[in-house]
C-alpha positions as a LaTeX table, in Angstrom:
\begin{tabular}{lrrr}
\hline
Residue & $x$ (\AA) & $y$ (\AA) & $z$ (\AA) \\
\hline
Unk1 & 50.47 & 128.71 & 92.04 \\
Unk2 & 53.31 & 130.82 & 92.22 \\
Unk3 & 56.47 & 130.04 & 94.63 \\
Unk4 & 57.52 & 131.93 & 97.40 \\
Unk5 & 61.34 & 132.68 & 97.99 \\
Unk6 & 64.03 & 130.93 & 96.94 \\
Unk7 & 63.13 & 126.75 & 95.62 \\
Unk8 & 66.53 & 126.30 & 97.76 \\
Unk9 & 65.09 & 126.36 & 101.14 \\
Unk10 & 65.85 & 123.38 & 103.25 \\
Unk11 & 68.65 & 122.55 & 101.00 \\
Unk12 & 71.38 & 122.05 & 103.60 \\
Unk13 & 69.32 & 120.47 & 105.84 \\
Unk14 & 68.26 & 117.99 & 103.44 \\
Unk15 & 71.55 & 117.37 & 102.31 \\
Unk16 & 73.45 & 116.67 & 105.57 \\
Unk17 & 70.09 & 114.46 & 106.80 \\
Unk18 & 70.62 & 112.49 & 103.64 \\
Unk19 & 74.68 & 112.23 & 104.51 \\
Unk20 & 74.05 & 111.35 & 107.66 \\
Unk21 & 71.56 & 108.44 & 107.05 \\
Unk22 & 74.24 & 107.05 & 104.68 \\
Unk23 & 77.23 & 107.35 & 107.10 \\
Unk24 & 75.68 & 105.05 & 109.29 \\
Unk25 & 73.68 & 102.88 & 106.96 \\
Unk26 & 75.26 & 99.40 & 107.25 \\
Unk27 & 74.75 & 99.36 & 103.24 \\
Unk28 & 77.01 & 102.13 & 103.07 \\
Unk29 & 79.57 & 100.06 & 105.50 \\
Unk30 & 79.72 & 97.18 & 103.48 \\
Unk31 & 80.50 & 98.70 & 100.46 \\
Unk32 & 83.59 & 100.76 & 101.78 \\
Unk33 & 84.65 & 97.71 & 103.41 \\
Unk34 & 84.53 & 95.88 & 99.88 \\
Unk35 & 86.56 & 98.97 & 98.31 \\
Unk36 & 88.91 & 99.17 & 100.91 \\
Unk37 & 89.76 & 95.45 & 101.39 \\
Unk38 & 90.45 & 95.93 & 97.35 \\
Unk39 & 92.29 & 99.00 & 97.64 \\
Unk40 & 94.72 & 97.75 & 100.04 \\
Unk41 & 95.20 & 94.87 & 98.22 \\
Unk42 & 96.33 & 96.62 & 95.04 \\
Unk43 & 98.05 & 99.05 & 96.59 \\
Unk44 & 100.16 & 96.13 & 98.72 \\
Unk45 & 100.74 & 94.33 & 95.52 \\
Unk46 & 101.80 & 97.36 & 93.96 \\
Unk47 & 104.18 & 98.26 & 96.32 \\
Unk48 & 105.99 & 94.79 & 95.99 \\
Unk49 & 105.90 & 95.35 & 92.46 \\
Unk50 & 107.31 & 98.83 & 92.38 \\
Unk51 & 110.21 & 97.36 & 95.11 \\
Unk52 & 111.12 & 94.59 & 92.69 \\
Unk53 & 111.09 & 95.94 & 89.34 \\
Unk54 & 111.70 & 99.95 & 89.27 \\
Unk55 & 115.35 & 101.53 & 90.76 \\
Unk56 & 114.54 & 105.33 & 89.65 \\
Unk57 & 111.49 & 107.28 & 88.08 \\
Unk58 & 110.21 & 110.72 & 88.62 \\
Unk59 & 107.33 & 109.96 & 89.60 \\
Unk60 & 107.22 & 106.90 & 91.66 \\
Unk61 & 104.83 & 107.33 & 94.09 \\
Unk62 & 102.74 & 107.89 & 91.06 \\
Unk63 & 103.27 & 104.25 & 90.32 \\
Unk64 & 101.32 & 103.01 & 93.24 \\
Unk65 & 98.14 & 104.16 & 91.55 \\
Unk66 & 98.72 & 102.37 & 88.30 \\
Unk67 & 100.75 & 99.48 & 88.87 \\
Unk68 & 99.54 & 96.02 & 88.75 \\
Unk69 & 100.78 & 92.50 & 90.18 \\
Unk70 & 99.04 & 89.75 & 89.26 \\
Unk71 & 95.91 & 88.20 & 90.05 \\
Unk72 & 95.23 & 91.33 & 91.70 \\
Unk73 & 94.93 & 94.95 & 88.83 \\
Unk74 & 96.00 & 98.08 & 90.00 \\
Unk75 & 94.11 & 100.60 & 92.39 \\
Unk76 & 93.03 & 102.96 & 89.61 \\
Unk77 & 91.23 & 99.89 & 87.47 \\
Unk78 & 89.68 & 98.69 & 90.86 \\
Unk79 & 88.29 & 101.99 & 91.44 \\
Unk80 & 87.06 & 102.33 & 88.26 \\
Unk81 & 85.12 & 99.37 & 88.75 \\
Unk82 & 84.03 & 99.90 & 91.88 \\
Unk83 & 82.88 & 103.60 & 91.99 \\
Unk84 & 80.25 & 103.05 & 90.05 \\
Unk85 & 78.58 & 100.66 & 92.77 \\
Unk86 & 78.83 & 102.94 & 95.64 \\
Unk87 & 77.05 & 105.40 & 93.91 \\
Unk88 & 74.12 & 103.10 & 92.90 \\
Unk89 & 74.18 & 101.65 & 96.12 \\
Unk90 & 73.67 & 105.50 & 97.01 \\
Unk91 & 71.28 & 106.66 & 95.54 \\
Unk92 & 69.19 & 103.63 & 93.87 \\
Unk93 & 66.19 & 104.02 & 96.46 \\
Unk94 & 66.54 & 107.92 & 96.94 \\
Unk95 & 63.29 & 108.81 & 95.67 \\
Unk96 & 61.05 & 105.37 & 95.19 \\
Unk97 & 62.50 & 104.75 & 98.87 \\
Unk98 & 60.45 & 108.18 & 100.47 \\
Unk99 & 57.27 & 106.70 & 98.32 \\
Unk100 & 57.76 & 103.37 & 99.29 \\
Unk101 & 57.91 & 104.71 & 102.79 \\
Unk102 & 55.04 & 106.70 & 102.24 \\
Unk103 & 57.10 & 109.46 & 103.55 \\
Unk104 & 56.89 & 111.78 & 100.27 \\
Unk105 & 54.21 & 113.46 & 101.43 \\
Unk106 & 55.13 & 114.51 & 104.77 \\
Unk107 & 58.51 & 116.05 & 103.35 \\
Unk108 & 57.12 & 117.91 & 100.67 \\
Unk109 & 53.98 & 119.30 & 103.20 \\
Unk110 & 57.23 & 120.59 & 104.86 \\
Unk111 & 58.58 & 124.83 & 103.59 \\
Unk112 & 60.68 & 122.23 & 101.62 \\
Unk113 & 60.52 & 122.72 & 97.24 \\
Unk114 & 61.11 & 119.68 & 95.14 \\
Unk115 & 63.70 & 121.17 & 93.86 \\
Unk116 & 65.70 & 121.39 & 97.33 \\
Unk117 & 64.61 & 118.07 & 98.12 \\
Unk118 & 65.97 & 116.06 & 95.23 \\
Unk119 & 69.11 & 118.64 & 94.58 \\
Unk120 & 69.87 & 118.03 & 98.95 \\
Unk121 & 69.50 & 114.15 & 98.21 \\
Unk122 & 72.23 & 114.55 & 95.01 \\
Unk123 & 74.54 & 116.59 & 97.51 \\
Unk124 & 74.04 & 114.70 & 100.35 \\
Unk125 & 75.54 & 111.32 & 98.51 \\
Unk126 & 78.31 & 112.99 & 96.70 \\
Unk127 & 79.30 & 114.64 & 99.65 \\
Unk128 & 79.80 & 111.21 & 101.61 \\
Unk129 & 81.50 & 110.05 & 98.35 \\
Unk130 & 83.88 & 112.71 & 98.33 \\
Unk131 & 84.67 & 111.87 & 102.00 \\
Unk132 & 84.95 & 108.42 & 101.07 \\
Unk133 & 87.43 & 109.32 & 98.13 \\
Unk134 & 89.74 & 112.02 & 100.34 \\
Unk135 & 89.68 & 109.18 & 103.09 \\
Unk136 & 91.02 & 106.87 & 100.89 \\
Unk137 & 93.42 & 108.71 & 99.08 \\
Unk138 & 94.92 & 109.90 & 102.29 \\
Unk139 & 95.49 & 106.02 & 103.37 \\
Unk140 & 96.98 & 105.05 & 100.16 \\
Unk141 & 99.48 & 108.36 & 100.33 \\
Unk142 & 99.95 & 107.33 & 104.06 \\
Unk143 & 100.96 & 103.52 & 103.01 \\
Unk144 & 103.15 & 104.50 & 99.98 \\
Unk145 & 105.17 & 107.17 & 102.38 \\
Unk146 & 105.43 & 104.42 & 105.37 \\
Unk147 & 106.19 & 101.23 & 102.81 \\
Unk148 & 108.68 & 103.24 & 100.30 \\
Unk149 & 110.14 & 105.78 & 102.35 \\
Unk150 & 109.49 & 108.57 & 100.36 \\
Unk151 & 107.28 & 111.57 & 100.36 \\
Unk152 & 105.41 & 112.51 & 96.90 \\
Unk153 & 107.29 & 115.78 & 95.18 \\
Unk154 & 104.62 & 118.80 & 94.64 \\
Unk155 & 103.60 & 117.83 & 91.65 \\
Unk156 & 102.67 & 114.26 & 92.15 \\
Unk157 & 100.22 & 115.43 & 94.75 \\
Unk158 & 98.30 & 117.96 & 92.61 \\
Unk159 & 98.32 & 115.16 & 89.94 \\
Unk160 & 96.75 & 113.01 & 92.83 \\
Unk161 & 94.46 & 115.83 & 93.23 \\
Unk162 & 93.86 & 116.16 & 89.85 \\
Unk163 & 92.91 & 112.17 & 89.87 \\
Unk164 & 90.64 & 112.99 & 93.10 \\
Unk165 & 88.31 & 115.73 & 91.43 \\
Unk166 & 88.03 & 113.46 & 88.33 \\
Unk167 & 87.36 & 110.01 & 90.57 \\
Unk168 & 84.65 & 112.38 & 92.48 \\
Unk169 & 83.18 & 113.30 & 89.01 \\
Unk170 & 83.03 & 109.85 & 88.03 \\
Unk171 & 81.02 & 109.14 & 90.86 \\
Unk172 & 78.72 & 111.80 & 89.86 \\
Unk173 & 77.81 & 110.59 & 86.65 \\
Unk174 & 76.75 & 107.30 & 88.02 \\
Unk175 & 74.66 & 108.70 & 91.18 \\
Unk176 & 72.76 & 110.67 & 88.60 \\
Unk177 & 72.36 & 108.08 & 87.16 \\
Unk178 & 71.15 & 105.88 & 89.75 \\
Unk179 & 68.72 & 109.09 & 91.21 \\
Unk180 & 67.17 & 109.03 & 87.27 \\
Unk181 & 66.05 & 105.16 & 87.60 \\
Unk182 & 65.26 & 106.13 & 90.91 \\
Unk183 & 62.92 & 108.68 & 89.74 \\
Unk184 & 61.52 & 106.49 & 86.91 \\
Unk185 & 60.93 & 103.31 & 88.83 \\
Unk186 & 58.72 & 103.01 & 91.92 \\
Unk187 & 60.60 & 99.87 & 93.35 \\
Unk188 & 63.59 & 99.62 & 94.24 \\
Unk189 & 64.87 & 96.62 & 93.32 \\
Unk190 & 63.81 & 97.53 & 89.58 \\
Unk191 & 66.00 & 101.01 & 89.78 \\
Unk192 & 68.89 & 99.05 & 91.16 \\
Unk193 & 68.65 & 96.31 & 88.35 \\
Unk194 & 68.65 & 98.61 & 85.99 \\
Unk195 & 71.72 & 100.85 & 86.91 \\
Unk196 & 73.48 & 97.78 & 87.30 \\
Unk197 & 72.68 & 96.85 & 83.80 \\
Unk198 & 73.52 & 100.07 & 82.49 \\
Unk199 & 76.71 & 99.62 & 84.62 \\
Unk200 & 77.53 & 96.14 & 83.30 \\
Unk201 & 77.06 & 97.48 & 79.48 \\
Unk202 & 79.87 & 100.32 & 79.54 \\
Unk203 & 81.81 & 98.45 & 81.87 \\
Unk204 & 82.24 & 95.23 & 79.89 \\
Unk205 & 80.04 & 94.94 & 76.59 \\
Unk206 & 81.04 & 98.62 & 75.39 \\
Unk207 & 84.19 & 98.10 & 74.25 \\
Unk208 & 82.53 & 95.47 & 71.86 \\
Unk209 & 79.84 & 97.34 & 70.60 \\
Unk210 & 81.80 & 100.46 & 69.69 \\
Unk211 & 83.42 & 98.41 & 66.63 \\
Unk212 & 80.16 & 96.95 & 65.76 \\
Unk213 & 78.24 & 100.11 & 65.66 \\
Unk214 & 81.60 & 102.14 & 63.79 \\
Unk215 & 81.81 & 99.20 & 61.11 \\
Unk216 & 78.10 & 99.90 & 60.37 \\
Unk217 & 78.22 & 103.12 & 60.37 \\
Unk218 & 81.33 & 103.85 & 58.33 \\
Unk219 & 82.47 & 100.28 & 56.37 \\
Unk220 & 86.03 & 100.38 & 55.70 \\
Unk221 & 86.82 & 100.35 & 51.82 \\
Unk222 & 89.92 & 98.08 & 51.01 \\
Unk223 & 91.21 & 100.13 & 48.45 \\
Unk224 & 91.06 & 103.50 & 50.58 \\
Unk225 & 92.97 & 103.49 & 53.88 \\
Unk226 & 91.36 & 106.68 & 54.63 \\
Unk227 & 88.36 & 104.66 & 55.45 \\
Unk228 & 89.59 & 102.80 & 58.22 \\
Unk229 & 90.92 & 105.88 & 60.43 \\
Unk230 & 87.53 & 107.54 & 59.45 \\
Unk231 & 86.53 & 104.35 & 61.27 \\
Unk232 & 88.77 & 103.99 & 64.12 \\
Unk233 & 87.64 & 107.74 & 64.75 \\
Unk234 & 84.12 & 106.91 & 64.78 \\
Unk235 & 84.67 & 104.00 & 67.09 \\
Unk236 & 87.09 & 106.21 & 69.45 \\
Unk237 & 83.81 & 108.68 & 69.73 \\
Unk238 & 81.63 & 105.84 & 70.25 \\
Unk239 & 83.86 & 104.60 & 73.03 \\
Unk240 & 83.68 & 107.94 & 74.95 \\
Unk241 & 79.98 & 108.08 & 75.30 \\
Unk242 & 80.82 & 105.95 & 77.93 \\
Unk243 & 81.84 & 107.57 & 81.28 \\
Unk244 & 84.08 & 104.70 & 82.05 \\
Unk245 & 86.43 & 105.71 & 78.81 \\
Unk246 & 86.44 & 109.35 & 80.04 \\
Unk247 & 87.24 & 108.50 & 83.78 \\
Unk248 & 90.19 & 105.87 & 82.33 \\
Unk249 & 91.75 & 108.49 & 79.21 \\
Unk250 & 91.56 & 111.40 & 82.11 \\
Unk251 & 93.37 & 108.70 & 85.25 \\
Unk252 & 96.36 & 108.00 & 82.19 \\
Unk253 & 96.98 & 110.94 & 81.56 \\
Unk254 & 97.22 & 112.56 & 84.93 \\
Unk255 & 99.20 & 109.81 & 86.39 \\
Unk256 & 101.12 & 108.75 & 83.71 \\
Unk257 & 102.65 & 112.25 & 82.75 \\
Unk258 & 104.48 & 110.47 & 79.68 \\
Unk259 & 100.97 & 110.33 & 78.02 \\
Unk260 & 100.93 & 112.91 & 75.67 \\
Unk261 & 97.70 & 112.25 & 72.97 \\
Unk262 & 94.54 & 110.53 & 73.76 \\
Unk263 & 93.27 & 108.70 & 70.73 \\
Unk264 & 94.76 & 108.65 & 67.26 \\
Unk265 & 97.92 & 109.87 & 66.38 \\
Unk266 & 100.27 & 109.78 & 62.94 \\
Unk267 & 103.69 & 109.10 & 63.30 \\
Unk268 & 104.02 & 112.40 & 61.27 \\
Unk269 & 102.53 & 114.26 & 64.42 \\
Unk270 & 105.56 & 112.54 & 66.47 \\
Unk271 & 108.14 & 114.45 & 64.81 \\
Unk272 & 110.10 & 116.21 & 67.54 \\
Unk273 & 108.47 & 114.99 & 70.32 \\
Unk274 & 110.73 & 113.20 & 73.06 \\
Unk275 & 108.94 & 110.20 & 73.64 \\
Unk276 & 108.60 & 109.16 & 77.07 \\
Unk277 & 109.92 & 112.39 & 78.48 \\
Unk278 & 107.21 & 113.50 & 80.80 \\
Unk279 & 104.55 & 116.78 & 80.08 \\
Unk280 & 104.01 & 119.28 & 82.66 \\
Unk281 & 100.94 & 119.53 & 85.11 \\
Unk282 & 99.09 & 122.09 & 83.63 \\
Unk283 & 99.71 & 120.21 & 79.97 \\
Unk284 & 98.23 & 116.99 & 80.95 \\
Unk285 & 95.21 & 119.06 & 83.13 \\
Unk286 & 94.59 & 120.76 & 78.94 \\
Unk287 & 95.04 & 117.23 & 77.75 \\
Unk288 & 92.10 & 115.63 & 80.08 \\
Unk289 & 89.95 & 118.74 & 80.08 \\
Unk290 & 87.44 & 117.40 & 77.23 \\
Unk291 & 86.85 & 114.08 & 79.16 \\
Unk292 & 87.08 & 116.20 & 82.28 \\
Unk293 & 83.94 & 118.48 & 81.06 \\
Unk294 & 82.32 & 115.52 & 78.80 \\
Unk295 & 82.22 & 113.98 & 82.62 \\
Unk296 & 80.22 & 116.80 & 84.12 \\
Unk297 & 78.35 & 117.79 & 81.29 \\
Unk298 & 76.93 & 113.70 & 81.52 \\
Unk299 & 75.99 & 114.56 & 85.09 \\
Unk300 & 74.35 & 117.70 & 84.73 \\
Unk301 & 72.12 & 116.34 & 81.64 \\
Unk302 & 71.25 & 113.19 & 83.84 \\
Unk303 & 70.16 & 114.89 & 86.83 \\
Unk304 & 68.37 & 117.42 & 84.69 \\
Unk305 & 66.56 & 114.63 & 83.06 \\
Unk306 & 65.64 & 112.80 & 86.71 \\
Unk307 & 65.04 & 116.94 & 87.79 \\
Unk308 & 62.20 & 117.25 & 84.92 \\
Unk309 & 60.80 & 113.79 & 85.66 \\
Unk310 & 60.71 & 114.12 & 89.52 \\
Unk311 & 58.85 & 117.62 & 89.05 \\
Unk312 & 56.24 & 115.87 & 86.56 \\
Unk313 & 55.53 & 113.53 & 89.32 \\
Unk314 & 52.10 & 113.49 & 91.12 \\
Unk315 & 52.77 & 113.12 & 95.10 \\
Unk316 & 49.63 & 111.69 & 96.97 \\
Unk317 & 49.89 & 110.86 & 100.76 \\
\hline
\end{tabular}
């Protein structure tokens, strides 16, 4: 059977239902309450730290992102961590949750397309994670201004910017994810399992089985020290399959403007440079822009993947 106009009909309304549910879902509550409590921590600690140990830098308000006092790491590694579990949380039960509910049926009997429903489901989470994100950035500027007494210069705010857009792509990676095991598993609790497996491989067994899988595949030769950067390049490509080592290589170098390679580098390629002098915005934007695109390229081929499964999917009321 042919469709009539457009497959996006319904789209919006789909999307801000979906937003809606999860603004006042206590799931979603508890969650921002967890990254918040964590945030401020960090960002307290930081502070202190900053206070203590650094008299002048260019980019201090920079510092509150990346600066850590222990026990407690700094806000960028606790968002990294945490990011990823607001988006499962998300969008684990966005699709097995309508069948569970037996409420498939009905929406789809609706003028509403499959491909409006599941693309207005996508939307509707990133768009409450993008709030989330903007809301918190906008505290932690508001708490470094207040606690330091300064106000960011121009270009540490498009470099926080800069962090925000790649934070919110981040996110999207792992809702797609979570919407795919959505798609593939009928209950819940198995598509939440699993995208907390997923998450608990790149997040802490990754970095361990990059090595393993780059020694295999390319065995460094003792008497050939080519070998062993062929290997260390391998293992560096490894290591960015994960969307974890994208999100970290892009946060260093746009808030840490004295990063000026990601990955290898020969002290012959140093000749010239001025170490720790810092690179211009739009320098560090070029530097990031692979891990920037390998980020949404990740969530475009996920959600096409949970796109072709979804429409493959018989619907029975």
């Amino acid at each position: 059977m042919r469709r009539e106009g457009s497959p996006f009909i319904g789209l919006s309304t789909v999307a801000m239902k979906e937003a809606a549910d999860h603004m006042m879902s206590p799931r979603m509550h508890l969650v921002m309450l967890l990254v918040l409590l964590t945030a401020f921590g960090s960002i307290y600690a930081a502070i202190g730290e900053i206070k203590n140990t650094i008299s002048e830098d260019q980019f201090l308000f920079l510092r509150i992102f990346t600066t850590a006092r222990d026990p407690l790491p700094s806000f960028v590694a606790f968002l990294g961590f945490l990011l990823p579990l607001v988006a499962i949380a998300l969008g684990f039960d966005a699709i097995n949750g309508e069948y569970n509910r037996r409420t498939m049926s009905r929406i789809l009997s609706q003028p509403i397309y499959r491909d409006a429903l599941l693309a207005g489901k996508f939307i509707g989470s990133l768009l409450v994670i993008g709030i989330c994100l903007v809301t918190l950035w906008l505290l932690v500027t508001g708490m470094g201004i207040l606690m330091l007494g300064l106000p960011p210069s121009g270009e540490e705010i498009m470099r926080g910017l800069g962090f925000l857009i790649a934070s919110l792509a981040y996110a999207g990676v792992w809702l797609a994810i979570s919407m795919l095991f959505s798609t593939l598993f009928r209950a819940p609790a198995t598509s939440a399992l699993a995208g907390l497996t997923l998450w608990l491989i790149f997040t802490i067994f990754w970095s361990m089985i990059g090595p393993l899988l780059a020694g295999a595949i390319a065995p460094v030769d003792p008497l050939d020290p080519a070998t062993a950067v062929h290997q260390a390049e391998i293992a560096h490509a490894i290591a960015r399959l994960s969307p974890n080592t994208l999100f970290g290589e892009a946060t260093l170098a746009l808030l840490n403007p004295a990063t000026r390679a990601l990955g290898l580098i020969f002290v012959s390629q140093l000749q010239g440079a001025l170490l720790g002098a810092p690179l211009p915005f739009n320098q560090s934007v070029l530097l990031i822009w692979p891990q920037f695109c390998g980020l949404i390229a990740a969530m475009l081929l996920v959600y096409t993947i949970a796109y072709v499964v979804f429409q493959r999917q018989e619907i029975r009321a």
